[in-house]
PDB file of C-alpha atoms in Angstrom:
ATOM      1  CA  LYS A  62     -17.583  21.556  -8.651  1.00 47.00           C
ATOM      2  CA  SER A  63     -20.826  22.631  -7.005  1.00 51.00           C
ATOM      3  CA  SER A  64     -22.450  26.001  -6.611  1.00 50.00           C
ATOM      4  CA  SER A  65     -21.787  27.793  -3.362  1.00 56.00           C
ATOM      5  CA  GLY A  66     -24.002  26.603  -0.534  1.00 64.00           C
ATOM      6  CA  SER A  67     -25.456  23.606  -2.371  1.00 79.00           C
ATOM      7  CA  PRO A  68     -24.711  20.078  -1.128  1.00 88.00           C
ATOM      8  CA  TYR A  69     -22.055  18.207  -3.053  1.00 91.00           C
ATOM      9  CA  ASP A  70     -23.437  15.138  -4.822  1.00 95.00           C
ATOM     10  CA  VAL A  71     -20.356  12.915  -4.789  1.00 96.00           C
ATOM     11  CA  ALA A  72     -22.142   9.957  -6.374  1.00 96.00           C
ATOM     12  CA  LYS A  73     -23.186  12.074  -9.348  1.00 96.00           C
ATOM     13  CA  ALA A  74     -19.698  13.571  -9.571  1.00 96.00           C
ATOM     14  CA  MET A  75     -18.216  10.075  -9.593  1.00 97.00           C
ATOM     15  CA  LEU A  76     -20.362   9.012 -12.543  1.00 96.00           C
ATOM     16  CA  LYS A  77     -19.053  12.020 -14.452  1.00 97.00           C
ATOM     17  CA  CYS A  78     -15.484  11.193 -13.455  1.00 97.00           C
ATOM     18  CA  GLU A  79     -15.736   7.658 -14.795  1.00 96.00           C
ATOM     19  CA  LYS A  80     -17.087   8.959 -18.114  1.00 96.00           C
ATOM     20  CA  VAL A  81     -14.238  11.470 -18.385  1.00 96.00           C
ATOM     21  CA  TYR A  82     -11.733   8.735 -17.465  1.00 96.00           C
ATOM     22  CA  ASP A  83     -12.942   6.590 -20.384  1.00 95.00           C
ATOM     23  CA  GLU A  84     -12.742   9.575 -22.742  1.00 94.00           C
ATOM     24  CA  MET A  85      -9.163  10.287 -21.659  1.00 93.00           C
ATOM     25  CA  LEU A  86      -8.105   6.706 -22.344  1.00 91.00           C
ATOM     26  CA  LYS A  87      -9.723   6.851 -25.783  1.00 89.00           C
ATOM     27  CA  GLU A  88      -7.846  10.076 -26.500  1.00 87.00           C
ATOM     28  CA  ALA A  89      -4.606   8.429 -25.391  1.00 84.00           C
ATOM     29  CA  ALA A  90      -5.231   5.466 -27.688  1.00 82.00           C
ATOM     30  CA  LYS A  91      -5.544   7.766 -30.704  1.00 79.00           C
ATOM     31  CA  VAL A  92      -2.062   9.224 -30.204  1.00 73.00           C
ATOM     32  CA  ALA A  93      -0.383   6.004 -29.019  1.00 62.00           C
ATOM     33  CA  ASP A  94       1.248   5.376 -32.405  1.00 64.00           C
ATOM     34  CA  ASP A  95       2.228   9.000 -33.016  1.00 64.00           C
ATOM     35  CA  ASP A  96       5.986   9.519 -32.695  1.00 62.00           C
ATOM     36  CA  ASP A  97       5.544  13.271 -32.345  1.00 61.00           C
ATOM     37  CA  PHE A  98       3.302  13.271 -29.272  1.00 67.00           C
ATOM     38  CA  GLU A  99       2.968  16.254 -26.954  1.00 75.00           C
ATOM     39  CA  PHE A 100       1.349  14.593 -23.966  1.00 79.00           C
ATOM     40  CA  ILE A 101       0.718  11.286 -22.240  1.00 81.00           C
ATOM     41  CA  MET A 102      -2.161  10.021 -20.141  1.00 87.00           C
ATOM     42  CA  ALA A 103      -0.410   8.858 -16.994  1.00 88.00           C
ATOM     43  CA  GLU A 104      -2.325   6.453 -14.765  1.00 93.00           C
ATOM     44  CA  TYR A 105      -1.717   5.988 -11.056  1.00 95.00           C
ATOM     45  CA  MET A 106      -2.978   3.644  -8.371  1.00 97.00           C
ATOM     46  CA  ILE A 107      -4.233   5.522  -5.321  1.00 98.00           C
ATOM     47  CA  ALA A 108      -4.084   3.705  -1.979  1.00 98.00           C
ATOM     48  CA  ALA A 109      -5.550   4.795   1.349  1.00 98.00           C
ATOM     49  CA  ARG A 110      -4.995   3.995   5.008  1.00 97.00           C
ATOM     50  CA  VAL A 111      -5.730   5.376   8.449  1.00 95.00           C
ATOM     51  CA  ILE A 112      -3.052   7.856   9.494  1.00 93.00           C
ATOM     52  CA  PRO A 113      -0.870   5.781  11.885  1.00 89.00           C
ATOM     53  CA  GLN A 114      -1.011   8.374  14.677  1.00 89.00           C
ATOM     54  CA  GLU A 115      -4.817   8.331  14.497  1.00 90.00           C
ATOM     55  CA  MET A 116      -5.121   4.583  15.162  1.00 84.00           C
ATOM     56  CA  ALA A 117      -4.464   5.025  18.896  1.00 79.00           C
ATOM     57  CA  LYS A 118      -7.431   7.394  19.145  1.00 82.00           C
ATOM     58  CA  MET A 119      -9.854   5.058  17.397  1.00 85.00           C
ATOM     59  CA  ASN A 120     -12.263   2.588  18.842  1.00 86.00           C
ATOM     60  CA  ILE A 121     -13.855   1.703  15.520  1.00 89.00           C
ATOM     61  CA  PRO A 122     -14.541  -1.975  14.759  1.00 86.00           C
ATOM     62  CA  GLY A 123     -12.513  -3.113  11.781  1.00 89.00           C
ATOM     63  CA  ALA A 124     -10.353   0.015  11.578  1.00 92.00           C
ATOM     64  CA  VAL A 125      -7.210  -2.110  11.800  1.00 91.00           C
ATOM     65  CA  SER A 126      -8.125  -3.619   8.419  1.00 93.00           C
ATOM     66  CA  VAL A 127      -7.282  -0.290   6.786  1.00 95.00           C
ATOM     67  CA  SER A 128      -4.314   0.574   8.999  1.00 93.00           C
ATOM     68  CA  ASP A 129      -1.992  -0.434   6.149  1.00 94.00           C
ATOM     69  CA  TRP A 130      -2.337   0.749   2.561  1.00 96.00           C
ATOM     70  CA  VAL A 131      -5.366  -0.447   0.601  1.00 97.00           C
ATOM     71  CA  PRO A 132      -5.670   0.316  -3.146  1.00 98.00           C
ATOM     72  CA  VAL A 133      -8.976   2.150  -3.654  1.00 98.00           C
ATOM     73  CA  ALA A 134      -8.919   4.148  -6.901  1.00 98.00           C
ATOM     74  CA  GLN A 135      -7.148   4.910 -10.150  1.00 97.00           C
ATOM     75  CA  LEU A 136      -6.135   8.390 -11.265  1.00 97.00           C
ATOM     76  CA  CYS A 137      -5.690   9.398 -14.905  1.00 95.00           C
ATOM     77  CA  LEU A 138      -3.717  12.584 -15.456  1.00 92.00           C
ATOM     78  CA  LYS A 139      -2.853  14.314 -18.730  1.00 89.00           C
ATOM     79  CA  ARG A 140       0.783  15.361 -18.617  1.00 80.00           C
ATOM     80  CA  ASN A 141       2.577  17.424 -21.231  1.00 76.00           C
ATOM     81  CA  VAL A 142       6.028  16.130 -22.122  1.00 69.00           C
ATOM     82  CA  ASP A 143       7.463  19.672 -21.960  1.00 69.00           C
ATOM     83  CA  ASP A 144       6.388  20.005 -18.325  1.00 68.00           C
ATOM     84  CA  PRO A 145       9.555  20.855 -16.303  1.00 62.00           C
ATOM     85  CA  ASN A 146       8.508  18.261 -13.716  1.00 63.00           C
ATOM     86  CA  PHE A 147       7.590  15.595 -16.258  1.00 55.00           C
ATOM     87  CA  ASP A 148      10.289  13.164 -15.062  1.00 57.00           C
ATOM     88  CA  SER A 149       9.969  13.915 -11.348  1.00 62.00           C
ATOM     89  CA  HIS A 150       9.251  11.111  -8.881  1.00 71.00           C
ATOM     90  CA  VAL A 151       5.557  10.652  -8.151  1.00 77.00           C
ATOM     91  CA  ARG A 152       6.018  11.816  -4.545  1.00 74.00           C
ATOM     92  CA  ASP A 153       7.444  15.121  -5.853  1.00 73.00           C
ATOM     93  CA  CYS A 154       4.963  15.572  -8.698  1.00 83.00           C
ATOM     94  CA  GLU A 155       2.804  18.586  -7.920  1.00 88.00           C
ATOM     95  CA  ARG A 156       0.234  17.549 -10.516  1.00 89.00           C
ATOM     96  CA  VAL A 157      -0.345  14.214  -8.809  1.00 92.00           C
ATOM     97  CA  GLN A 158      -0.574  15.822  -5.361  1.00 93.00           C
ATOM     98  CA  THR A 159      -2.962  18.474  -6.651  1.00 94.00           C
ATOM     99  CA  ALA A 160      -5.146  15.982  -8.512  1.00 95.00           C
ATOM    100  CA  VAL A 161      -5.471  13.681  -5.481  1.00 96.00           C
ATOM    101  CA  SER A 162      -6.289  16.729  -3.335  1.00 96.00           C
ATOM    102  CA  TYR A 163      -8.875  17.909  -5.858  1.00 96.00           C
ATOM    103  CA  TYR A 164     -10.575  14.518  -6.075  1.00 97.00           C
ATOM    104  CA  CYS A 165     -10.245  13.582  -2.396  1.00 96.00           C
ATOM    105  CA  ARG A 166     -14.037  13.418  -1.941  1.00 96.00           C
ATOM    106  CA  GLU A 167     -14.489  11.139  -4.935  1.00 97.00           C
ATOM    107  CA  ILE A 168     -11.591   8.932  -3.855  1.00 98.00           C
ATOM    108  CA  SER A 169     -13.029   8.700  -0.351  1.00 97.00           C
ATOM    109  CA  TYR A 170     -16.411   7.786  -1.837  1.00 97.00           C
ATOM    110  CA  VAL A 171     -15.126   4.952  -4.047  1.00 97.00           C
ATOM    111  CA  ALA A 172     -13.092   3.675  -1.093  1.00 97.00           C
ATOM    112  CA  THR A 173     -16.372   3.141   0.782  1.00 97.00           C
ATOM    113  CA  LEU A 174     -17.788   1.272  -2.212  1.00 97.00           C
ATOM    114  CA  GLY A 175     -14.780  -1.025  -2.221  1.00 96.00           C
ATOM    115  CA  ALA A 176     -14.715  -1.607   1.539  1.00 96.00           C
ATOM    116  CA  SER A 177     -17.554  -0.478   3.805  1.00 95.00           C
ATOM    117  CA  VAL A 178     -15.190  -0.042   6.765  1.00 95.00           C
ATOM    118  CA  PHE A 179     -14.085   3.253   5.197  1.00 96.00           C
ATOM    119  CA  LYS A 180     -17.573   4.621   5.947  1.00 95.00           C
ATOM    120  CA  SER A 181     -16.712   4.516   9.660  1.00 94.00           C
ATOM    121  CA  ILE A 182     -13.373   6.325   9.308  1.00 94.00           C
ATOM    122  CA  PRO A 183     -13.366  10.150   9.461  1.00 93.00           C
ATOM    123  CA  ARG A 184     -12.059  11.578   6.191  1.00 92.00           C
ATOM    124  CA  ASN A 185      -9.478  13.689   8.005  1.00 92.00           C
ATOM    125  CA  ALA A 186      -8.051  10.486   9.540  1.00 94.00           C
ATOM    126  CA  ILE A 187      -7.192   9.004   6.143  1.00 96.00           C
ATOM    127  CA  GLU A 188      -4.036   9.563   4.110  1.00 96.00           C
ATOM    128  CA  TYR A 189      -3.286   8.690   0.493  1.00 97.00           C
ATOM    129  CA  SER A 190      -0.420   7.445  -1.625  1.00 96.00           C
ATOM    130  CA  ALA A 191       0.139   7.145  -5.379  1.00 96.00           C
ATOM    131  CA  GLU A 192       2.077   4.832  -7.655  1.00 95.00           C
ATOM    132  CA  PRO A 193       2.329   4.515 -11.448  1.00 92.00           C
ATOM    133  CA  ILE A 194      -0.140   1.869 -12.547  1.00 92.00           C
ATOM    134  CA  ASP A 195       2.498  -0.294 -14.237  1.00 91.00           C
ATOM    135  CA  SER A 196       4.543  -0.410 -11.031  1.00 91.00           C
ATOM    136  CA  PHE A 197       1.486  -1.471  -9.033  1.00 93.00           C
ATOM    137  CA  TYR A 198       0.614  -4.297 -11.408  1.00 91.00           C
ATOM    138  CA  LYS A 199       4.205  -5.500 -11.618  1.00 88.00           C
ATOM    139  CA  PHE A 200       5.092  -5.509  -7.933  1.00 88.00           C
ATOM    140  CA  VAL A 201       1.746  -5.741  -6.120  1.00 91.00           C
ATOM    141  CA  TYR A 202      -1.164  -7.011  -8.197  1.00 88.00           C
ATOM    142  CA  GLU A 203       0.568  -9.916  -9.929  1.00 78.00           C
ATOM    143  CA  ASP A 204       1.947 -11.143  -6.617  1.00 74.00           C
ATOM    144  CA  ILE A 205      -0.973 -10.597  -4.254  1.00 77.00           C
ATOM    145  CA  ILE A 206      -4.039 -10.912  -6.488  1.00 75.00           C
ATOM    146  CA  GLU A 207      -2.825 -13.347  -9.122  1.00 63.00           C
ATOM    147  CA  GLY A 208      -0.701 -15.253  -6.610  1.00 60.00           C
ATOM    148  CA  ARG A 209       2.456 -15.504  -8.673  1.00 47.00           C
ATOM    149  CA  ASN A 210       5.496 -16.820  -6.815  1.00 45.00           C
ATOM    150  CA  GLN A 211       3.203 -17.757  -3.923  1.00 48.00           C
ATOM    151  CA  LYS A 212       4.495 -21.329  -3.706  1.00 45.00           C
ATOM    152  CA  SER A 213       8.071 -20.251  -3.071  1.00 45.00           C
ATOM    153  CA  LYS A 214       6.844 -17.724  -0.513  1.00 49.00           C
ATOM    154  CA  ASP A 215       4.769 -20.330   1.326  1.00 49.00           C
ATOM    155  CA  GLU A 216       7.889 -22.402   1.933  1.00 51.00           C
ATOM    156  CA  ASN A 217       9.406 -19.503   3.827  1.00 53.00           C
ATOM    157  CA  SER A 218       6.407 -18.166   5.685  1.00 61.00           C
ATOM    158  CA  MET A 219       4.112 -19.097   8.553  1.00 72.00           C
ATOM    159  CA  SER A 220       1.047 -17.770  10.300  1.00 74.00           C
ATOM    160  CA  LYS A 221       1.413 -15.534  13.333  1.00 79.00           C
ATOM    161  CA  ALA A 222      -0.087 -18.254  15.532  1.00 82.00           C
ATOM    162  CA  GLU A 223       2.576 -20.711  14.302  1.00 84.00           C
ATOM    163  CA  ALA A 224       5.264 -18.079  14.763  1.00 85.00           C
ATOM    164  CA  ARG A 225       4.274 -17.454  18.386  1.00 88.00           C
ATOM    165  CA  ASN A 226       4.408 -21.185  19.029  1.00 90.00           C
ATOM    166  CA  VAL A 227       7.909 -21.461  17.519  1.00 89.00           C
ATOM    167  CA  LEU A 228       9.147 -18.527  19.597  1.00 90.00           C
ATOM    168  CA  GLU A 229       7.450 -19.960  22.714  1.00 91.00           C
ATOM    169  CA  LEU A 230       5.319 -16.847  23.183  1.00 90.00           C
ATOM    170  CA  GLU A 231       1.875 -16.560  24.725  1.00 88.00           C
ATOM    171  CA  GLU A 232      -1.135 -16.646  22.423  1.00 84.00           C
ATOM    172  CA  GLY A 233      -1.875 -13.212  20.954  1.00 80.00           C
ATOM    173  CA  CYS A 234       1.464 -11.689  21.974  1.00 84.00           C
ATOM    174  CA  ASN A 235       2.232  -8.587  19.879  1.00 82.00           C
ATOM    175  CA  ASP A 236       4.750  -6.890  22.148  1.00 84.00           C
ATOM    176  CA  ALA A 237       7.790  -6.023  20.019  1.00 83.00           C
ATOM    177  CA  SER A 238      10.259  -6.238  22.922  1.00 86.00           C
ATOM    178  CA  GLU A 239       8.995  -9.694  23.976  1.00 88.00           C
ATOM    179  CA  ILE A 240       9.162 -10.955  20.398  1.00 88.00           C
ATOM    180  CA  LYS A 241      12.696  -9.669  19.974  1.00 85.00           C
ATOM    181  CA  SER A 242      13.823 -11.122  23.308  1.00 88.00           C
ATOM    182  CA  ALA A 243      12.399 -14.552  22.481  1.00 88.00           C
ATOM    183  CA  TYR A 244      14.034 -14.482  19.056  1.00 86.00           C
ATOM    184  CA  ARG A 245      17.453 -13.602  20.451  1.00 84.00           C
ATOM    185  CA  LYS A 246      17.223 -16.293  23.125  1.00 85.00           C
ATOM    186  CA  LEU A 247      16.274 -19.076  20.712  1.00 86.00           C
ATOM    187  CA  SER A 248      18.572 -17.992  17.893  1.00 79.00           C
ATOM    188  CA  PHE A 249      21.505 -18.145  20.317  1.00 77.00           C
ATOM    189  CA  LYS A 250      20.390 -21.508  21.687  1.00 80.00           C
ATOM    190  CA  LEU A 251      19.877 -23.084  18.252  1.00 77.00           C
ATOM    191  CA  HIS A 252      22.640 -21.441  16.247  1.00 69.00           C
ATOM    192  CA  PRO A 253      24.288 -24.235  14.193  1.00 65.00           C
ATOM    193  CA  ASP A 254      27.802 -23.040  15.064  1.00 63.00           C
ATOM    194  CA  ARG A 255      27.183 -24.011  18.689  1.00 66.00           C
ATOM    195  CA  PHE A 256      26.686 -27.665  17.653  1.00 62.00           C
ATOM    196  CA  VAL A 257      29.832 -28.016  15.594  1.00 56.00           C
ATOM    197  CA  SER A 258      32.824 -29.700  17.289  1.00 54.00           C
ATOM    198  CA  LYS A 259      30.702 -30.750  20.254  1.00 58.00           C
ATOM    199  CA  GLY A 260      30.407 -34.369  19.328  1.00 65.00           C
ATOM    200  CA  ARG A 261      26.916 -33.941  17.839  1.00 69.00           C
ATOM    201  CA  SER A 262      25.753 -36.167  15.005  1.00 74.00           C
ATOM    202  CA  GLU A 263      25.071 -34.841  11.519  1.00 74.00           C
ATOM    203  CA  GLU A 264      21.346 -35.389  12.141  1.00 79.00           C
ATOM    204  CA  GLU A 265      21.457 -33.236  15.282  1.00 75.00           C
ATOM    205  CA  ILE A 266      23.377 -30.494  13.510  1.00 72.00           C
ATOM    206  CA  LYS A 267      20.897 -30.535  10.609  1.00 77.00           C
ATOM    207  CA  GLN A 268      17.934 -30.426  13.004  1.00 81.00           C
ATOM    208  CA  ALA A 269      19.458 -27.454  14.804  1.00 76.00           C
ATOM    209  CA  SER A 270      19.951 -25.703  11.476  1.00 76.00           C
ATOM    210  CA  ASP A 271      16.315 -26.342  10.500  1.00 80.00           C
ATOM    211  CA  ASP A 272      15.050 -25.144  13.875  1.00 84.00           C
ATOM    212  CA  PHE A 273      17.247 -22.047  13.636  1.00 80.00           C
ATOM    213  CA  ALA A 274      15.753 -21.264  10.204  1.00 80.00           C
ATOM    214  CA  LYS A 275      12.228 -21.640  11.619  1.00 85.00           C
ATOM    215  CA  VAL A 276      13.039 -19.206  14.405  1.00 84.00           C
ATOM    216  CA  LYS A 277      14.163 -16.620  11.833  1.00 81.00           C
ATOM    217  CA  ILE A 278      11.006 -17.108   9.760  1.00 81.00           C
ATOM    218  CA  ALA A 279       8.860 -16.837  12.895  1.00 83.00           C
ATOM    219  CA  TYR A 280      10.537 -13.588  13.889  1.00 81.00           C
ATOM    220  CA  GLU A 281      10.021 -12.159  10.391  1.00 75.00           C
ATOM    221  CA  ALA A 282       6.354 -13.224  10.464  1.00 75.00           C
ATOM    222  CA  LEU A 283       5.742 -11.381  13.732  1.00 79.00           C
ATOM    223  CA  SER A 284       7.840  -8.375  12.701  1.00 69.00           C
ATOM    224  CA  SER A 285       6.035  -7.701   9.408  1.00 57.00           C
ATOM    225  CA  GLY A 286       2.800  -5.950   8.557  1.00 46.00           C
ATOM    226  CA  VAL A 287       0.488  -4.372  11.111  1.00 37.00           C
ATOM    227  CA  ARG A 288       1.540  -5.182  14.642  1.00 38.00           C
ATOM    228  CA  GLY A 289       2.511  -3.844  18.030  1.00 39.00           C
ATOM    229  CA  ASP A 290       1.575  -0.265  18.902  1.00 41.00           C
ATOM    230  CA  SER A 291      -0.914   0.847  16.275  1.00 40.00           C
ATOM    231  CA  SER A 292      -0.168   4.491  17.045  1.00 42.00           C
ATOM    232  CA  SER A 293       3.457   4.184  15.999  1.00 44.00           C
ATOM    233  CA  SER A 294       4.311   5.979  12.777  1.00 47.00           C
ATOM    234  CA  LYS A 295       7.544   3.972  12.580  1.00 52.00           C
ATOM    235  CA  LYS A 296       5.975   0.514  12.342  1.00 61.00           C
ATOM    236  CA  GLN A 297       6.685  -1.384   9.179  1.00 68.00           C
ATOM    237  CA  SER A 298       4.149  -1.262   6.360  1.00 87.00           C
ATOM    238  CA  TRP A 299       3.728  -4.628   4.693  1.00 88.00           C
ATOM    239  CA  TYR A 300       2.332  -2.933   1.576  1.00 92.00           C
ATOM    240  CA  GLU A 301       5.425  -0.765   1.195  1.00 91.00           C
ATOM    241  CA  THR A 302       7.749  -3.784   1.365  1.00 87.00           C
ATOM    242  CA  LEU A 303       6.163  -5.483  -1.648  1.00 88.00           C
ATOM    243  CA  GLY A 304       8.558  -5.614  -4.571  1.00 84.00           C
ATOM    244  CA  GLY A 305      11.583  -4.981  -2.357  1.00 82.00           C
ATOM    245  CA  ARG A 306      14.192  -2.505  -3.514  1.00 80.00           C
ATOM    246  CA  SER A 307      13.102  -2.836  -7.127  1.00 84.00           C
ATOM    247  CA  ARG A 308       9.853  -1.019  -6.383  1.00 89.00           C
ATOM    248  CA  THR A 309      11.053   2.563  -6.411  1.00 88.00           C
ATOM    249  CA  ASP A 310       8.004   4.455  -7.691  1.00 91.00           C
ATOM    250  CA  PHE A 311       5.729   4.225  -4.657  1.00 94.00           C
ATOM    251  CA  SER A 312       5.107   7.716  -3.275  1.00 93.00           C
ATOM    252  CA  GLY A 313       4.462   6.962   0.365  1.00 92.00           C
ATOM    253  CA  ARG A 314       2.166   9.450   2.107  1.00 94.00           C
ATOM    254  CA  LEU A 315       1.178  12.340  -0.158  1.00 95.00           C
ATOM    255  CA  LYS A 316       1.053  15.816   1.329  1.00 93.00           C
ATOM    256  CA  LEU A 317      -2.333  17.043   0.197  1.00 93.00           C
ATOM    257  CA  LEU A 318      -3.439  20.610  -0.428  1.00 94.00           C
ATOM    258  CA  PRO A 319      -6.551  22.202   1.061  1.00 95.00           C
ATOM    259  CA  LEU A 320      -9.449  21.588  -1.323  1.00 94.00           C
ATOM    260  CA  GLU A 321      -9.870  25.253  -2.255  1.00 95.00           C
ATOM    261  CA  ALA A 322      -6.161  25.579  -3.055  1.00 96.00           C
ATOM    262  CA  ALA A 323      -6.309  22.458  -5.198  1.00 95.00           C
ATOM    263  CA  LYS A 324      -9.339  23.848  -7.062  1.00 94.00           C
ATOM    264  CA  ALA A 325      -7.554  27.133  -7.727  1.00 95.00           C
ATOM    265  CA  THR A 326      -4.481  25.361  -9.107  1.00 92.00           C
ATOM    266  CA  PHE A 327      -6.641  23.011 -11.151  1.00 90.00           C
ATOM    267  CA  ASP A 328      -8.402  25.933 -12.830  1.00 90.00           C
ATOM    268  CA  LYS A 329      -5.305  28.081 -13.262  1.00 91.00           C
ATOM    269  CA  GLU A 330      -3.168  25.320 -14.789  1.00 86.00           C
ATOM    270  CA  ASN A 331      -6.082  23.891 -16.802  1.00 86.00           C
ATOM    271  CA  TYR A 332      -5.575  20.359 -15.481  1.00 88.00           C
ATOM    272  CA  LYS A 333      -7.202  17.445 -17.214  1.00 92.00           C
ATOM    273  CA  ALA A 334      -7.607  14.492 -14.868  1.00 95.00           C
ATOM    274  CA  SER A 335     -10.137  12.040 -13.550  1.00 97.00           C
ATOM    275  CA  VAL A 336     -10.548   9.130 -11.146  1.00 97.00           C
ATOM    276  CA  ALA A 337     -12.262   5.739 -11.222  1.00 97.00           C
ATOM    277  CA  GLY A 338     -13.025   3.142  -8.586  1.00 97.00           C
ATOM    278  CA  LEU A 339     -11.601  -0.375  -8.338  1.00 96.00           C
ATOM    279  CA  ASN A 340     -13.221  -3.786  -8.370  1.00 93.00           C
ATOM    280  CA  PRO A 341     -14.390  -4.370  -4.744  1.00 94.00           C
ATOM    281  CA  GLU A 342     -12.766  -7.819  -4.811  1.00 93.00           C
ATOM    282  CA  THR A 343      -9.369  -6.191  -5.336  1.00 93.00           C
ATOM    283  CA  VAL A 344      -9.925  -3.744  -2.482  1.00 95.00           C
ATOM    284  CA  MET A 345     -11.182  -6.440  -0.111  1.00 94.00           C
ATOM    285  CA  ALA A 346      -8.182  -8.682  -0.798  1.00 92.00           C
ATOM    286  CA  PHE A 347      -6.008  -6.101   0.967  1.00 94.00           C
ATOM    287  CA  VAL A 348      -8.537  -5.299   3.687  1.00 95.00           C
ATOM    288  CA  THR A 349      -8.849  -8.986   4.548  1.00 92.00           C
ATOM    289  CA  ARG A 350      -5.080  -9.448   4.574  1.00 89.00           C
ATOM    290  CA  ASN A 351      -4.590  -6.478   6.937  1.00 89.00           C
ATOM    291  CA  GLN A 352      -7.249  -7.794   9.312  1.00 89.00           C
ATOM    292  CA  ALA A 353      -5.650 -11.251   9.391  1.00 85.00           C
ATOM    293  CA  ALA A 354      -2.175  -9.792   9.953  1.00 80.00           C
ATOM    294  CA  ALA A 355      -3.384  -7.916  13.014  1.00 77.00           C
ATOM    295  CA  ASN A 356      -4.794 -11.020  14.728  1.00 67.00           C
TER     296      ASN A 356
END
């Protein structure tokens, strides 16, 4: 990409990438109606986050806002239909892994354009994931950005501050064991079955049932997203839960190749790919959500 010893101009490279991306989409449009096609232009959403194990080592303001996945770029990749791995899952697709490895500098650059907090995060402390673009728009974008189905979700959700109040926890409590203990104590105390056949009125039984439901919602609110020990690699990712079991095409963490190895493969296999940045408003919607979830 650059001559040996010369500094790499990532901004200039990104302008070229965006031009190539547009050209690839135009090429794809020309063959869209051809029944005898030999290739497709596959598009993927690339998301980034701080490697969970690295969070414990960081004392960077705002780093928690990118401790869960944040969409930062799109990848366009020309794939031949006779490729033996054409139907492989995105997490097992060597072409996707190689392309993300090859363009890691450009992806890191557009991430900083979308959310300035990425400028403070060392590149080797960031990991990436990929997902077919149609899966992202179906399970993530339409729900989070366009707000579809938000009304029904609001009826069964609450803020973390409200959840702590329901579970009778101290303000700011994020300790998983304390949260679980409080939940178990109150769920036992308010379980509707304990009110049946004890001479309680229907109103009392209904109130207990409503309170029991609130306790469950509170526990779920404090058990989701970014919480507890930030260094734990086993903590739940809110981003990965979007779409539930129907969302099967999210890669999770991609195992990237060293840049030189990715370059060699790119040249040898004659890859055609490119990347483009996202609208900053889209990126910041996830950054803001992660920050709020951590408070």
